Coordinates of C-alpha atoms and ligand atoms in Angstrom, one line a residue:
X1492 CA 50.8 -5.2 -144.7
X1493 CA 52.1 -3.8 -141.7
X1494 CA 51.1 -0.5 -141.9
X1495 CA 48.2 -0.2 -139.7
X1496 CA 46.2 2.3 -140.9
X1497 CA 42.1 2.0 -141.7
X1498 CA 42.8 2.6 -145.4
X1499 CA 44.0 -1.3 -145.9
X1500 CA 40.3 -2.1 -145.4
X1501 CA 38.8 -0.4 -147.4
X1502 CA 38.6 -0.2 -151.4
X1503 CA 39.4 4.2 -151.8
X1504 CA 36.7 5.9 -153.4
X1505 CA 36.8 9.5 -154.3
X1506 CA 34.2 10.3 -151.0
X1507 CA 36.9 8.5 -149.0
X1508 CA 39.2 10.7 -150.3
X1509 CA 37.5 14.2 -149.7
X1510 CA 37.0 13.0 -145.6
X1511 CA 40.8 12.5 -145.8
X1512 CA 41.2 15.6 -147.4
X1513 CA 38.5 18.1 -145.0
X1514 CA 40.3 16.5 -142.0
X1515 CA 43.7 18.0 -143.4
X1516 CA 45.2 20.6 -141.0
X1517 CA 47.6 21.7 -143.1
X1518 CA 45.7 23.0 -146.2
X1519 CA 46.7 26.2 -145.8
X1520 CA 50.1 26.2 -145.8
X1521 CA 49.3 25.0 -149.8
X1522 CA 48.9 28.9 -150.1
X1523 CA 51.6 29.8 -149.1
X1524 CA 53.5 28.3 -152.1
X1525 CA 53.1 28.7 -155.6
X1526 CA 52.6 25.6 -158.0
X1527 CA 51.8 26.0 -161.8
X1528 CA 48.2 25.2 -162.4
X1529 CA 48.0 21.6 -164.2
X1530 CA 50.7 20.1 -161.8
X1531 CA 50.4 17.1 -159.7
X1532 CA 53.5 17.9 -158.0
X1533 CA 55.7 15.2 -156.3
X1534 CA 59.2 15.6 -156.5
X1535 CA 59.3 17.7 -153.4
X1536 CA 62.4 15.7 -152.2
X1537 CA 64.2 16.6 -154.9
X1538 CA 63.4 20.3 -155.4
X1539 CA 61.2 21.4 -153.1
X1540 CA 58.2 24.1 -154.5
X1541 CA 58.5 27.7 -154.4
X1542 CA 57.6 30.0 -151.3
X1543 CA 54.9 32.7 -152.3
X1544 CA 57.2 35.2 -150.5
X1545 CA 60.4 34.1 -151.8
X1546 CA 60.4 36.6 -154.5
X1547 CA 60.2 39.5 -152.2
X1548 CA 62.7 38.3 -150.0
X1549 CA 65.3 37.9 -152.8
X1550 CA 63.7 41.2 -154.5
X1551 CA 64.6 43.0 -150.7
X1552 CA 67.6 41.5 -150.3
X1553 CA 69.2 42.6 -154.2
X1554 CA 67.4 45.7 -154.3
X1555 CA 67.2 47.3 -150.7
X1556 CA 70.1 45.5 -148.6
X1557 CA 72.6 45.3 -151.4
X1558 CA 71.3 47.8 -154.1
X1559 CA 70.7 50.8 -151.6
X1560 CA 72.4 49.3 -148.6
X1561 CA 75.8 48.3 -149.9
X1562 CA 79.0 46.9 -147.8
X1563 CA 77.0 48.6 -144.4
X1564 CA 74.3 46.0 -144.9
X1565 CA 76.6 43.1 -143.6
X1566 CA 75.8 44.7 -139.9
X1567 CA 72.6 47.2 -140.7
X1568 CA 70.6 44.0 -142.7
X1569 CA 72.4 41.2 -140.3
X1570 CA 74.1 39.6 -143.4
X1571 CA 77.2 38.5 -141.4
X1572 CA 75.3 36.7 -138.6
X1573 CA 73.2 34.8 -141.7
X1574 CA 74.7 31.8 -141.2
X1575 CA 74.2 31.5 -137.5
X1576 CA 70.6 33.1 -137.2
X1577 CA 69.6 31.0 -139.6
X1578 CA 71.1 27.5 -138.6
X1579 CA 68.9 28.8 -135.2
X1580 CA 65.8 28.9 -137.3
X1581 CA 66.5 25.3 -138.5
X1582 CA 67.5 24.2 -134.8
X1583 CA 64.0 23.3 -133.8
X1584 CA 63.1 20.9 -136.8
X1585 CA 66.0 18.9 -136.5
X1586 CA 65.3 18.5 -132.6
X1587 CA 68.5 20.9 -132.0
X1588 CA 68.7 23.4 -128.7
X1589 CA 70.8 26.4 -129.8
X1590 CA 74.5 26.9 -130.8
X1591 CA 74.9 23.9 -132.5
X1592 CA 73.9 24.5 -135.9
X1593 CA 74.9 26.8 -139.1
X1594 CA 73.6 27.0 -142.4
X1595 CA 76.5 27.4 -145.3
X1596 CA 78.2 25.4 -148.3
X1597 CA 76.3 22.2 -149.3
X1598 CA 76.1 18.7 -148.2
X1599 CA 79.3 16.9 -150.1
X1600 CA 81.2 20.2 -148.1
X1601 CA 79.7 20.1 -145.0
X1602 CA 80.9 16.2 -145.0
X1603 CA 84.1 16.6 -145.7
X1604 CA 84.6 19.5 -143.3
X1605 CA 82.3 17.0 -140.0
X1606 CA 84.4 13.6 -141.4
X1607 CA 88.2 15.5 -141.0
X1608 CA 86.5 16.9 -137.5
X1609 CA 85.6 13.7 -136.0
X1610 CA 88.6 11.7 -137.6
X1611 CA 90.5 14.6 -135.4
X1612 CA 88.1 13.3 -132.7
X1613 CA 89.3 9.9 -132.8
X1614 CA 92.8 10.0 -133.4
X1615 CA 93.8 6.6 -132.9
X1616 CA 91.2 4.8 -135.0
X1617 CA 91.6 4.3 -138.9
X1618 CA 88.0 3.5 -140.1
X1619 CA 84.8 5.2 -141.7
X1620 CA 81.6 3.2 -142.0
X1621 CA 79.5 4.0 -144.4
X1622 CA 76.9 1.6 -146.6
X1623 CA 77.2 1.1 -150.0
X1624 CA 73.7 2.3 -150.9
X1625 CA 74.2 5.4 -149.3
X1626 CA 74.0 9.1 -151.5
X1627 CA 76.8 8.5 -154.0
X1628 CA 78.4 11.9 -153.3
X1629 CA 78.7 11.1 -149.8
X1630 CA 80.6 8.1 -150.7
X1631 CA 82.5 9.7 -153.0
X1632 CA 83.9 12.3 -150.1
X1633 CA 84.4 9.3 -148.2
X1634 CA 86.9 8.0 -150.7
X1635 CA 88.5 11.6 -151.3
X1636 CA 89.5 11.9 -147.9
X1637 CA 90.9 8.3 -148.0
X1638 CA 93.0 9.3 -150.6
X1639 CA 93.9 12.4 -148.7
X1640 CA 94.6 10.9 -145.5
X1641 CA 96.4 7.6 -146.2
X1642 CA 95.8 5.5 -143.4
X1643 CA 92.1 5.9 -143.3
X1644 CA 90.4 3.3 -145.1
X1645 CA 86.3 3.2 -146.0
X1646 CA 84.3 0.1 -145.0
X1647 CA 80.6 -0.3 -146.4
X1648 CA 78.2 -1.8 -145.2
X1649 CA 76.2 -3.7 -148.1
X1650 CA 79.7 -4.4 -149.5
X1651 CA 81.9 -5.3 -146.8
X1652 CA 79.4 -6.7 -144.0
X1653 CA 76.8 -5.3 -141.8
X1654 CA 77.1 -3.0 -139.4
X1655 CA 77.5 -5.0 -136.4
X1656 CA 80.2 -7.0 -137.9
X1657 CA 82.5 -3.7 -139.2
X1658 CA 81.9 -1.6 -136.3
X1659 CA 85.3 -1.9 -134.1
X1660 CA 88.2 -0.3 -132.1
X1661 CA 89.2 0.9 -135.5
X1662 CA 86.3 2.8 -136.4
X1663 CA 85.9 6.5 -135.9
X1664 CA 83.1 7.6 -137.3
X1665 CA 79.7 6.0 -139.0
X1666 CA 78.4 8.0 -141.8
X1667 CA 75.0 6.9 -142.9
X1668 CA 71.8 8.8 -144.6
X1669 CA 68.6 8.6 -142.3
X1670 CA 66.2 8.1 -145.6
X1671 CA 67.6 6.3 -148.1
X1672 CA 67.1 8.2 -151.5
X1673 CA 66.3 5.3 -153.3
X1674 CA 64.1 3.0 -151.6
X1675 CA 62.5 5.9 -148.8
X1676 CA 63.9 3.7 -146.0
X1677 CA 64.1 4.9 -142.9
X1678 CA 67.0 4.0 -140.3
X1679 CA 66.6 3.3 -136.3
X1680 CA 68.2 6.8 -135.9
X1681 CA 68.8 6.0 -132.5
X1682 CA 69.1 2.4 -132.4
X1683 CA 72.4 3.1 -134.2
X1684 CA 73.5 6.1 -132.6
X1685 CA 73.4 4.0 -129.5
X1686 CA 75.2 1.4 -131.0
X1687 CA 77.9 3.1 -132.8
X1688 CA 79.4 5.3 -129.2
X1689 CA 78.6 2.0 -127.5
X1690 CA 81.7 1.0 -130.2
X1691 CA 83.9 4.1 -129.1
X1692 CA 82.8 6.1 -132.6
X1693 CA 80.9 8.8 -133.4
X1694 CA 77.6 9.4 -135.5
X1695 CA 77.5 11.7 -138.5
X1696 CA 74.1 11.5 -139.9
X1697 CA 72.9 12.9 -143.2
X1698 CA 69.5 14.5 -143.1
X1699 CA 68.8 15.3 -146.8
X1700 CA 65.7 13.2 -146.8
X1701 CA 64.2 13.7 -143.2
X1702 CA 65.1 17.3 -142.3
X1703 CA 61.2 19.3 -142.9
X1704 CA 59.9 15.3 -143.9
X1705 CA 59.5 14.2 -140.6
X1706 CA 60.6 15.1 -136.8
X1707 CA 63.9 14.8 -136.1
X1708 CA 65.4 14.3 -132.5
X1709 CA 69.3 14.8 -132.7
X1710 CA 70.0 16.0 -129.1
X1711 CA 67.2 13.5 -127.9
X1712 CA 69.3 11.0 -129.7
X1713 CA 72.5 11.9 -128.2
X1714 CA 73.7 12.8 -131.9
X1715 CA 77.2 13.9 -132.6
X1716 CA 77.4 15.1 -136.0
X1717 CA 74.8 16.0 -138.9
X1718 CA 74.4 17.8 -142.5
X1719 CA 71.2 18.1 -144.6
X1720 CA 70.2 20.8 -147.5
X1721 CA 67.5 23.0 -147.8
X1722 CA 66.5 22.9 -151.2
X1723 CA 64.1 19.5 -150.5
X1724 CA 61.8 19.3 -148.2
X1725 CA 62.8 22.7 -146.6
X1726 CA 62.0 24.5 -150.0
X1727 CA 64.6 27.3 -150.4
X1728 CA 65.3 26.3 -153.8
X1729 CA 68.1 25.7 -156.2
X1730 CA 71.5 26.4 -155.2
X1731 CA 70.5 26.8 -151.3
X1732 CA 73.0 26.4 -148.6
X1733 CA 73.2 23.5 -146.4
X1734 CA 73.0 22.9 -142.3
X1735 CA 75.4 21.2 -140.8
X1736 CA 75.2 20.0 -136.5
X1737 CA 77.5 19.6 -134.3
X1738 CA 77.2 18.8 -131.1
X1739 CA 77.9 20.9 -128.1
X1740 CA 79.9 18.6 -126.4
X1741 CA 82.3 18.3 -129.4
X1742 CA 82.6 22.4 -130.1
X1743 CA 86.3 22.3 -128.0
X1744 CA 87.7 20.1 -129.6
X1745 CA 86.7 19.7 -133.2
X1746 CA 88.6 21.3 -135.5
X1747 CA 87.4 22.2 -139.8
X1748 CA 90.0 21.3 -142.2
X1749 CA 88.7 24.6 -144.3
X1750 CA 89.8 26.6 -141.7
X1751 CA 88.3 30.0 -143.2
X1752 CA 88.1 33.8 -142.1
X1753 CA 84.3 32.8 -141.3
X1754 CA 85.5 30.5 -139.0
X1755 CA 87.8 32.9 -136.9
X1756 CA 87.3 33.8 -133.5
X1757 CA 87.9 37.6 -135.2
X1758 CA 87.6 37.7 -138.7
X1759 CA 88.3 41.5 -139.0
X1760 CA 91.8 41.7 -137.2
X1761 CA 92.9 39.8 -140.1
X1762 CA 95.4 38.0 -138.5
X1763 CA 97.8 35.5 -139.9
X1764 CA 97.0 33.1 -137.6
X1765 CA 93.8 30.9 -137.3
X1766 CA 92.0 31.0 -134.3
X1767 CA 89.3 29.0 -134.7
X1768 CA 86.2 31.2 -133.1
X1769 CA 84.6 29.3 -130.3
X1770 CA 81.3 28.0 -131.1
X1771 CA 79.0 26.5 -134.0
X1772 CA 80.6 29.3 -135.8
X1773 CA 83.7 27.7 -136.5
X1774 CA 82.2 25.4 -139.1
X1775 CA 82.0 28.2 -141.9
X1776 CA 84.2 28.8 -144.3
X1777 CA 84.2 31.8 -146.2
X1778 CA 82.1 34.1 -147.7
X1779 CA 78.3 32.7 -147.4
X1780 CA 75.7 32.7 -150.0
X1781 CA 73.7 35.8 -148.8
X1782 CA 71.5 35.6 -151.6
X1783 CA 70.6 32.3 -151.4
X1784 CA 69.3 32.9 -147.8
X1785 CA 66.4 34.8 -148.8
X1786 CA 64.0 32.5 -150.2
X1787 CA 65.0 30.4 -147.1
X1788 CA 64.3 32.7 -145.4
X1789 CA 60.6 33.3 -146.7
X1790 CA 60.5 29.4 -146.4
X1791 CA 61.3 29.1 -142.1
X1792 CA 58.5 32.3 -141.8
X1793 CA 56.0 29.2 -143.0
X1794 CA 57.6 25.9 -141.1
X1795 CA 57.7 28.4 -137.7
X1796 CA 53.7 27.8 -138.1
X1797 CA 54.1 24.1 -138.6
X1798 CA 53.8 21.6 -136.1
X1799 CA 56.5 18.7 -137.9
X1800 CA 54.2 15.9 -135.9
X1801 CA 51.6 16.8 -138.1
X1802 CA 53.8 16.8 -141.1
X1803 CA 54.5 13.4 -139.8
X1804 CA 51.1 12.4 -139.7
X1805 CA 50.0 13.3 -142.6
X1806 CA 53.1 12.1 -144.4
X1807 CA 52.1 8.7 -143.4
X1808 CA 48.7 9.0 -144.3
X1809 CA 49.7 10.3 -148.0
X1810 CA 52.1 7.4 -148.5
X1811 CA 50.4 5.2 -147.4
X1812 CA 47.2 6.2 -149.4
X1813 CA 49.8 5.8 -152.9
X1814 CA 50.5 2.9 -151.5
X1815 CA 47.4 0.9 -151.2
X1816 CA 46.1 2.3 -154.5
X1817 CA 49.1 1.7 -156.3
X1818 CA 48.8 -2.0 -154.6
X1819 CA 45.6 -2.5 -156.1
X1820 CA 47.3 -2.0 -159.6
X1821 CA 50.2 -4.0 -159.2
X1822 CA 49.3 -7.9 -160.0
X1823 CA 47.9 -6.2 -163.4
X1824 CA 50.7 -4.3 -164.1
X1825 CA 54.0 -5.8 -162.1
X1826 CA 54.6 -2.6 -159.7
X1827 CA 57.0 -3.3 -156.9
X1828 CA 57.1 -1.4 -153.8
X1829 CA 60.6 -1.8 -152.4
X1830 CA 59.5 1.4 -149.6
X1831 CA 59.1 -0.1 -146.4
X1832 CA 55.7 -1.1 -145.5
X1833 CA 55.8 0.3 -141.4
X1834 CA 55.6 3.6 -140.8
X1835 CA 58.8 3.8 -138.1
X1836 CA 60.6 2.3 -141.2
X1837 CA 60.0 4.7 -143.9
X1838 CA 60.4 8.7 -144.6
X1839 CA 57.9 10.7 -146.9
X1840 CA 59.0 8.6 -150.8
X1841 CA 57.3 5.8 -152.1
X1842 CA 59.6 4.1 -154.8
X1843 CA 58.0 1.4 -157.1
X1844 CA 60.4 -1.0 -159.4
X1845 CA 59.3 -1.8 -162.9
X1846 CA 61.8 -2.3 -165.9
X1847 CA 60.1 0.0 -168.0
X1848 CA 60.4 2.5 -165.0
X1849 CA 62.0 5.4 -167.0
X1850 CA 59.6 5.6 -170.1
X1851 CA 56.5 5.1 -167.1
X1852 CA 58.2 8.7 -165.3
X1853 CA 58.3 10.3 -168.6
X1854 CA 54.8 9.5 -169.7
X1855 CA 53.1 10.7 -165.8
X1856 CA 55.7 13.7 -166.6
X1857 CA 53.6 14.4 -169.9
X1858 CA 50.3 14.3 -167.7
X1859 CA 51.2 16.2 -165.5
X1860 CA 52.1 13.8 -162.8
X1861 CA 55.9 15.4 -161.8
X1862 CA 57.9 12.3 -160.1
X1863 CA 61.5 11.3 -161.0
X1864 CA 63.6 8.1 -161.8
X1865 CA 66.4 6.3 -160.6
X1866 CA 68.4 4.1 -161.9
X1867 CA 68.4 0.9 -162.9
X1868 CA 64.2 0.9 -162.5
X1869 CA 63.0 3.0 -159.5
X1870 CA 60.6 5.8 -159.7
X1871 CA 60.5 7.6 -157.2
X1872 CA 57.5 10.0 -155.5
X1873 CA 58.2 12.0 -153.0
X1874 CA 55.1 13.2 -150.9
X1875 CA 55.3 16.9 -149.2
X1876 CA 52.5 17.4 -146.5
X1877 CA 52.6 21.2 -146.8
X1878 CA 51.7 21.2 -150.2
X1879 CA 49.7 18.1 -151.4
X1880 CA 45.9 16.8 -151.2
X1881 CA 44.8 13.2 -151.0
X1882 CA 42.8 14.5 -153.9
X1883 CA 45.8 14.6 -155.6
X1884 CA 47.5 11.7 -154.7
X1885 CA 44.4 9.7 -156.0
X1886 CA 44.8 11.9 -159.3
X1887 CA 48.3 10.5 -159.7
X1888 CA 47.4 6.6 -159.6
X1889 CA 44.2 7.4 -161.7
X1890 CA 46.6 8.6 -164.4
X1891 CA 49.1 6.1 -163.5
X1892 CA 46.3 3.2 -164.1
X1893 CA 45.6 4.8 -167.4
X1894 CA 49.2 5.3 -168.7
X1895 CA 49.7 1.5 -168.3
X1896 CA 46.0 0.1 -169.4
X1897 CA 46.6 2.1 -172.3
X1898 CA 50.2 1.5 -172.7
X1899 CA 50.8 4.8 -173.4
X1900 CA 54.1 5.1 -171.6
X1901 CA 55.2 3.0 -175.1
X1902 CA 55.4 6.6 -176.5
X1903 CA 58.5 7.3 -173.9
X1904 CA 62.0 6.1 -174.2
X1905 CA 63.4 3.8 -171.9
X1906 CA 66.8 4.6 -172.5
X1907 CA 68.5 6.3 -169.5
X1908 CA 68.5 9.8 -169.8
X1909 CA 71.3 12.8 -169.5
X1910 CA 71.1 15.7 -167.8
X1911 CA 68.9 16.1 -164.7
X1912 CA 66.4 13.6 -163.5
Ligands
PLP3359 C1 70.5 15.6 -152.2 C2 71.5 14.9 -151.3 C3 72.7 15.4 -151.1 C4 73.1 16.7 -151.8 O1 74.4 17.1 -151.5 P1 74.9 18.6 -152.0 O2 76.4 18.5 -151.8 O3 74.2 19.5 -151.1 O4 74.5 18.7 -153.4 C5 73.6 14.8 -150.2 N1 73.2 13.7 -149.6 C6 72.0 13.1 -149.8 C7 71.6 11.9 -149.0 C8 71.1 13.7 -150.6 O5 69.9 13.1 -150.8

């Protein structure tokens, strides 16, 4: 199976389980967040759990900085240099040395804001890669700057050939997403970087998945561009700004199309003209989300005590657990892994197929076993070292195993659902 690990030997017994579980370094950080009793928790990459400390840090930032502090706590409580002391925070996680990164807006901003940049970059070339299966927001960006900017066109991999066939003296940049949400695959992040400036573009990678999942090595990768959010796998919850990278090298001359007061060399002469400030800095906008920064905030105190090889590590370890017990089930019940078996090839998600995918989420849901779906038939697990046990991850396929033996998931509706999933 590819995946090298002792665990395909073996047959998993719950004694198995508790050595993987007392040689976990990272059980403490499961403290540090609070879960609801009950909960078998894995939709981490989705929404990632609550920091113990997060509520103070919002309760601080409303009541002292704001409530008591008012318009003087934009210098006394640091809100104005947020954006930068913050994107320093996240720096070291994404394999960033200083300057180069800012926290503010979200993603599908962000993108728009890095494309126009490196479309400035590369003014004599016409094309954006992107594949086909990549986050549909992303894509849909893509196509709002084509139809901004009329001679850019949008080539996808998937749809309009691989990679290596649509990379070319017309393309200027490569957008791609380094775990794909669906199936948890993981790209050759520098495989590709290499390949794509060996072509004359540039990379802009999207982190959503791997940023806080795994190590990330952007400047080791020679990386030009990059975006990812907060609210996954970083756990500063709903509504939380984004990141967004840029390269040093790039700084002078990049330029934002939302070129806001945020963004000027000297926001408080408040002069008509745009002068875009010098640095990372340049890439904000407007007014950021100081209240959305706390429970990040209360978030980075914890990561600063995490080593991400270990998050690696035991990422592995935890999917690829699910994955051999979930193996075990599947001639029975007709489970299809479509995650990538080696571990250089997938993030910290384990996706299984299975047509009656939806009501099979809905009745772990019931039991406790939090996962989510996507369509036509994936469900989707996401697996977040900081907080999870192998203990639990056993749990899940025990319940799993029962849900089908029984048939219980017969209870659920197939039928795609609205709202949120
Ligand atoms: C979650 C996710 C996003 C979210 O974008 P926002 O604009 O911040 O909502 C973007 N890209 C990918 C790959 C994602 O998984």
């Amino acid at each position: 199976m590819g995946d090298g690990g002792e665990m395909n030997k073996v047959a998993m017994t719950a004694e198995d389980i508790k050595v993987l579980d007392a040689q976990d370094t990272l059980t403490w950080a499961r403290k540090a967040f609070h879960l609801p009793d009950g909960l078998i928790y894995l939709d981490g990459n989705s929404l990632g759990p609550l920091p113990e400390k997060a509520l103070d840090r919002v309760v601080e930032t409303v009541a002292e900085h704001w409530g008591k502090g008012l318009v003087s706590s934009w210098n006394d409580a640091g809100w104005f240099k947020k954006p930068l002391e913050l994107g320093a925070r996240i720096a070291p996680m994404i394999g960033a040395a200083g300057g180069q990164v800012v926290v503010t807006d979200n993603i599908s901003v962000n993108l728009f804001k890095l494309v126009c940049a490196a479309l400035a970059l590369r003014p004599d070339r016409t094309e954006i890669i992107s594949d086909i299966a990549n986050f549909p927001s992303d894509l849909y960006v893509l196509d709002g700057i084509s139809r901004l900017l009329p001679g850019i066109t949008i080539k996808l991999i998937g749809r309009d050939g691989t990679l290596e066939a649509l990379l070319g003296d017309q393309t200027a940049a490569v957008v791609l997403t380094a775990v794909d949400f669906r199936s948890g695959a993981l790209l050759d992040m520098a495989g590709i970087t290499q390949k794509v400036q060996d072509a004359g573009a540039l990379t802009l990678w999207d982190l959503a998945h791997s940023a806080g999942a795994m190590p990330v090595a952007l400047d080791a990768i020679n990386a030009d561009m990059a975006v990812g959010c907060t609210y996954k796998y970083l756990n500063a919850g709903p509504g939380a700004p984004a990141f967004l990278y840029v390269s040093e090298r790039h700084h002078d001359a990049a330029r934002t199309p939302i070129a806001g007061w945020f963004g000027h060399a000297d926001p408080f002469a408040f002069s008509p003209d745009y002068i875009p400030s010098t640095g990372i800095s340049q890439f904000l906008s407007g007014t950021p989300p100081i209240l959305s920064y706390a429970p990040l905030e209360a978030s980075l105190e914890i990561w600063e005590k995490i080593d991400m090889a270990d998050v690696r590590k035991k990422s592995l370890r935890l999917t690829s657990l699910f994955m051999k017990l979930v193996d075990a089930l599947s001639p029975t019940y007709g489970f299809e892994i479509i995650t990538p078996r080696v571990p250089s090839g997938r993030g910290s998600q384990v996706s299984i197929r299975h047509p009656r995918g939806l009501a099979i989420m809905r009745a772990l849901i019931a039991r406790g076993i939090v996962g989510d779906f996507r369509a036509p038939d994936i469900l989707r697990f996401g697996f977040t070292p900081l907080t999870l046990s192998f203990h639990e991850v056993f749990e899940a396929v025990q319940i799993l195993d029962d849900i089908m033996a029984t048939e219980s998931w017969r209870g659920f509706s197939n039928n795609s659902a609205s709202g949120v999933t």
